Amino acid sequence: MAAVRVLKTVIKRRFSSALYITGDKAQSNYVVLTPHIDFDEQIKRKDDLVKSIKARKLNIDLDKIEKRWAFFKMLDDHKTVLEVTRNEINVVIGKLKQEPQKNAADIEKLQLHVKLVKDDLKNIKDYSYGIDENANLGVLSLPNLLHPQTPINNTVTCHEFLDQPKRVDKSHVDVAKSLNLIVYVNPTCCFLKSDAALLEFSLTNYFQENLLKMGFTQFSNADFARSVVVDGCGDRKIFTLEGSNDELNRLHLVGGGSLHSFMAYFAKHSLQAAALPLKFFSLGRKYVSGDTGSDLFNLSQNSVARVFVAFEDDRQMDETLHALTQQIIQLYEPLGYHFKLVYVPASDLEKGESLRVSVQMLSNFLQKYVEVGSLGVYDDYLSKRLLFTCMVNKERRFLKIISGEVLNVQRFLACAIENNCLLEKPLIPDVLKKYL
Amino acid sequence: MILGKIVESGSHLHRRFFHISRSLLWNITQCPELDTDYLCNPHNAQEISDNITARKGVGDINLVHELKQKLSQLNTQDTMYESTQKQLYSELLKIPNRTHPEVAGYNNDPKIVKEVGNKPNPDTDLKEFQEITKRLKLVRTDQLGNLSGNKSYYLLGELAELEHALVRYVVADLIKNKFELISVPDILPREVIEGCGMNTRGARTQVYTLDERLHGPDLCLSGTSEMALAGYLSNQTLSHDRLPLKLAAVSRCYRAETSNLLEERGIYRVHEFTKVEMFVVSSPEASHDVLEEIRQIQEGCFGSLGLHFKVLDMPAHELGAQAYRKYDIEAWLAGRQIYGEISSCSNCLDYQSRRLGVRYSKNDSVGFVHTLNGTACAIPRLLIALVEGGQQKNGTIAIPDVLHKYMGKNVIGKQKKIPELKLIKNKK
């Protein structure tokens, strides 16, 4: 017990998350959901976890998390032992009390014992909240494992269309301003005008019609998400609204084209396996805070198309990913711009992604490829954190998710403007004319 | 001038600097050129006071005159001069727009300008939007408060397609009517929103603000793209021959307002929705005709969707501070058997242009433009009208003819691809 007391003072409650709320905080905060945490299973693949952390260049000390977890489990076991002991003693006392005179001495002894056990339990409970939170949030801070196809160092190209456009010496911002296509104020504020606005309109209409043809079902999502969803998706570049006093349950502006808006829909819900696979998409805004820079690659507000696919069977993973990748190619090639599809290296992945296929166009001013669309493989990482399940033979299974922003209009527009610069092509290709 | 302001602000220096620099980026004028000849003329006091009363608006014209009087007696070097001037401005900004003389003559009720389409016979079998959409799995509103916020909703499957089709149809119609499409930001500085006549502070504000500690002060969510479009034009002087300048935008609108009224249940009044907006800048002499033109576009659009609706010329107390005249369109909601407002259009004269510094030039003279705005399509209520009005005996919903080509179908049925969800109960 002495060791426990020392640790109590050492472990400070540094973390705070809307995703994991311990009993003490639960008295003043509504616990929306409790994520599924299976560290004992996860740590069986310790080598893969270490590889993932290292390849992503994350500053996470897995050994420390493991130790904290072991200590939390030990404490939890100890708590269980004390609870059982307390209950057992109470039963014995109950029996002895049937002949109180005869057993007076024993009863007194046992009552003293039960009091000591209760005090111990209370002590443990008081400080175990911090240990509980530390251990569980440590586990929740771990990234997804890596998909075998994720490259460790460099991007790997898996598809390329048309030749690279030649280098230009004017950025899309300069060209767009001179052609009166945009009014750029700052990253939170940019107006698209004339053909730029019409490109946004026709391109989203084009994606909508074709995604429907490909068998996707359209969603029009909510733009706000609560902290629990934001923490569940593991992203902090988010706008937070004023006026939500409850620190663990705030309201954030994420946009209907965000992953958050889909996860808010499915979090804490289960569905019948017969409904699978899910193939949904949404068109809408995506808001990201804290972007700096003065071009269309770093705006706080983007218009995007997002696909959201969920299935149960592991074996469907590669097949689904392949089919989605082919569909992206089918969507992009008719637009007539140079692009390539790459697997991004581990260090560029989001924590929840095990693999990301990135659609990239060339900024021929920056001489750099820019992501205009993507597909992220999340496996069951998100569904365990936010409880999204299905029942198979009365058994709960966590759904596998592949989701991505298959189109980011503003980034596409920026590259299209630079690519067109030397060719003097119209910004809106013929294929989009009928979508105006 | 600006530097002087920063130095004076003392302990709020950092905050003020941020404040000013953000406004400068937006070209928001710090001292709008209000119509003081009219507002500060004592001969107009009664008229202005009567107007405020009729509009049930805020503002105190007597206080304005007192302050004006006080200011005229002070020397510009006086320590009180600047604070008095500031107070005078603040009071002047509260005075609402004038009211169209015809409207001023109405009592408390709107005047019905016209009715379009026929009101269907009462039919007790007609269901309400929530019931229809729940049965056909077209909308989800339940169990979302703790995940995507109070009163949030998701449009699903063919209803999301219908939303998209409406936006496409309406925008195509506006382009035909020579509107220029502009894509606008939804996060705006506070001054832009206040320049449009909206209050952004206090418990009853309709405006969401971003967390100041995380994102800096004075960033708000736009309630309508009218605000972004007005801000976009701020401090511009347009050549007279460019007028009327007709702009259209599709945006998400965010409103903190809420309602517990029974007739506003479901998605009738929500915190977030998509809207196509018209915004027109006109010369002062043309603005009355432009308002009629906007109204005709609205009537044509809603008529083509097969809706039955009334066009109302709204009485003074229904006008926002910025509007000189406002028409509302109320469509028949067949399921709830009431009329519901689906659209409006307003002439704001020079109320917004003075606050935001939007001018026109003609030959050698410069004047303030008139601004007008109108809803081309506000999604949730239009969906209610179309779904309740389109319900058929077999339980499906008929889609208006003009939208067939955008949807590739003519009815909406049950959404088989939308899974039934079951809530997972907490266990620990």
PDB file of N, CA and C in Angstrom, chain A residues 224-252:
ATOM      1  N   PHE A 224     -22.174  20.341 -36.756  1.00  0.00           N
ATOM      2  CA  PHE A 224     -21.585  20.421 -35.424  1.00  0.00           C
ATOM      3  C   PHE A 224     -21.305  19.023 -34.888  1.00  0.00           C
ATOM      4  N   ALA A 225     -20.302  18.941 -33.999  1.00  0.00           N
ATOM      5  CA  ALA A 225     -20.051  17.681 -33.299  1.00  0.00           C
ATOM      6  C   ALA A 225     -19.630  18.007 -31.872  1.00  0.00           C
ATOM      7  N   ARG A 226     -19.974  17.124 -30.958  1.00  0.00           N
ATOM      8  CA  ARG A 226     -19.589  17.296 -29.556  1.00  0.00           C
ATOM      9  C   ARG A 226     -18.152  16.815 -29.333  1.00  0.00           C
ATOM     10  N   SER A 227     -17.591  17.210 -28.183  1.00  0.00           N
ATOM     11  CA  SER A 227     -16.190  16.882 -27.878  1.00  0.00           C
ATOM     12  C   SER A 227     -15.925  15.384 -27.916  1.00  0.00           C
ATOM     13  N   VAL A 228     -16.894  14.592 -27.474  1.00  0.00           N
ATOM     14  CA  VAL A 228     -16.662  13.150 -27.433  1.00  0.00           C
ATOM     15  C   VAL A 228     -16.365  12.603 -28.838  1.00  0.00           C
ATOM     16  N   VAL A 229     -17.038  13.149 -29.846  1.00  0.00           N
ATOM     17  CA  VAL A 229     -16.815  12.689 -31.219  1.00  0.00           C
ATOM     18  C   VAL A 229     -15.460  13.173 -31.726  1.00  0.00           C
ATOM     19  N   VAL A 230     -15.143  14.433 -31.395  1.00  0.00           N
ATOM     20  CA  VAL A 230     -13.863  15.003 -31.819  1.00  0.00           C
ATOM     21  C   VAL A 230     -12.714  14.197 -31.202  1.00  0.00           C
ATOM     22  N   ASP A 231     -12.814  13.893 -29.904  1.00  0.00           N
ATOM     23  CA  ASP A 231     -11.762  13.101 -29.256  1.00  0.00           C
ATOM     24  C   ASP A 231     -11.749  11.670 -29.796  1.00  0.00           C
ATOM     25  N   GLY A 232     -12.906  11.159 -30.122  1.00  0.00           N
ATOM     26  CA  GLY A 232     -12.987   9.804 -30.666  1.00  0.00           C
ATOM     27  C   GLY A 232     -12.304   9.705 -32.014  1.00  0.00           C
ATOM     28  N   CYS A 233     -12.428  10.767 -32.822  1.00  0.00           N
ATOM     29  CA  CYS A 233     -11.781  10.757 -34.138  1.00  0.00           C
ATOM     30  C   CYS A 233     -10.305  11.138 -34.005  1.00  0.00           C
ATOM     31  N   GLY A 234      -9.924  11.639 -32.835  1.00  0.00           N
ATOM     32  CA  GLY A 234      -8.512  11.905 -32.562  1.00  0.00           C
ATOM     33  C   GLY A 234      -7.948  13.096 -33.302  1.00  0.00           C
ATOM     34  N   ASP A 235      -8.726  14.150 -33.448  1.00  0.00           N
ATOM     35  CA  ASP A 235      -8.244  15.316 -34.179  1.00  0.00           C
ATOM     36  C   ASP A 235      -8.523  16.553 -33.356  1.00  0.00           C
ATOM     37  N   ARG A 236      -7.562  17.445 -33.301  1.00  0.00           N
ATOM     38  CA  ARG A 236      -7.756  18.633 -32.483  1.00  0.00           C
ATOM     39  C   ARG A 236      -7.759  19.938 -33.293  1.00  0.00           C
ATOM     40  N   LYS A 237      -7.613  19.863 -34.622  1.00  0.00           N
ATOM     41  CA  LYS A 237      -7.606  21.099 -35.413  1.00  0.00           C
ATOM     42  C   LYS A 237      -9.049  21.485 -35.739  1.00  0.00           C
ATOM     43  N   ILE A 238      -9.745  21.883 -34.699  1.00  0.00           N
ATOM     44  CA  ILE A 238     -11.190  21.987 -34.792  1.00  0.00           C
ATOM     45  C   ILE A 238     -11.633  23.328 -34.215  1.00  0.00           C
ATOM     46  N   PHE A 239     -12.673  23.900 -34.773  1.00  0.00           N
ATOM     47  CA  PHE A 239     -13.243  25.127 -34.208  1.00  0.00           C
ATOM     48  C   PHE A 239     -14.184  24.778 -33.052  1.00  0.00           C
ATOM     49  N   THR A 240     -14.065  25.538 -31.974  1.00  0.00           N
ATOM     50  CA  THR A 240     -14.924  25.324 -30.816  1.00  0.00           C
ATOM     51  C   THR A 240     -15.802  26.559 -30.619  1.00  0.00           C
ATOM     52  N   LEU A 241     -17.052  26.319 -30.302  1.00  0.00           N
ATOM     53  CA  LEU A 241     -17.970  27.442 -30.123  1.00  0.00           C
ATOM     54  C   LEU A 241     -17.906  27.975 -28.704  1.00  0.00           C
ATOM     55  N   GLU A 242     -18.162  29.257 -28.593  1.00  0.00           N
ATOM     56  CA  GLU A 242     -18.246  29.924 -27.306  1.00  0.00           C
ATOM     57  C   GLU A 242     -19.517  29.447 -26.605  1.00  0.00           C
ATOM     58  N   GLY A 243     -19.503  29.516 -25.311  1.00  0.00           N
ATOM     59  CA  GLY A 243     -20.769  29.346 -24.608  1.00  0.00           C
ATOM     60  C   GLY A 243     -21.072  27.944 -24.157  1.00  0.00           C
ATOM     61  N   SER A 244     -20.210  26.987 -24.490  1.00  0.00           N
ATOM     62  CA  SER A 244     -20.464  25.657 -23.951  1.00  0.00           C
ATOM     63  C   SER A 244     -19.557  25.502 -22.732  1.00  0.00           C
ATOM     64  N   ASN A 245     -20.098  25.737 -21.551  1.00  0.00           N
ATOM     65  CA  ASN A 245     -19.277  25.819 -20.352  1.00  0.00           C
ATOM     66  C   ASN A 245     -18.684  24.481 -19.948  1.00  0.00           C
ATOM     67  N   ASP A 246     -19.413  23.423 -20.220  1.00  0.00           N
ATOM     68  CA  ASP A 246     -18.975  22.104 -19.820  1.00  0.00           C
ATOM     69  C   ASP A 246     -17.768  21.702 -20.677  1.00  0.00           C
ATOM     70  N   GLU A 247     -16.582  21.711 -20.047  1.00  0.00           N
ATOM     71  CA  GLU A 247     -15.335  21.493 -20.791  1.00  0.00           C
ATOM     72  C   GLU A 247     -15.295  20.155 -21.521  1.00  0.00           C
ATOM     73  N   LEU A 248     -16.002  19.171 -20.971  1.00  0.00           N
ATOM     74  CA  LEU A 248     -15.918  17.843 -21.575  1.00  0.00           C
ATOM     75  C   LEU A 248     -17.012  17.586 -22.607  1.00  0.00           C
ATOM     76  N   ASN A 249     -17.867  18.558 -22.808  1.00  0.00           N
ATOM     77  CA  ASN A 249     -18.975  18.303 -23.724  1.00  0.00           C
ATOM     78  C   ASN A 249     -19.273  19.547 -24.552  1.00  0.00           C
ATOM     79  N   ARG A 250     -18.235  20.037 -25.235  1.00  0.00           N
ATOM     80  CA  ARG A 250     -18.404  21.290 -25.968  1.00  0.00           C
ATOM     81  C   ARG A 250     -18.921  21.021 -27.384  1.00  0.00           C
ATOM     82  N   LEU A 251     -19.296  22.124 -28.026  1.00  0.00           N
ATOM     83  CA  LEU A 251     -19.814  22.020 -29.386  1.00  0.00           C
ATOM     84  C   LEU A 251     -18.747  22.539 -30.350  1.00  0.00           C
ATOM     85  N   HIS A 252     -18.503  21.794 -31.412  1.00  0.00           N
ATOM     86  CA  HIS A 252     -17.458  22.166 -32.366  1.00  0.00           C
ATOM     87  C   HIS A 252     -18.041  22.278 -33.773  1.00  0.00           C
TER      88      HIS A 252
END
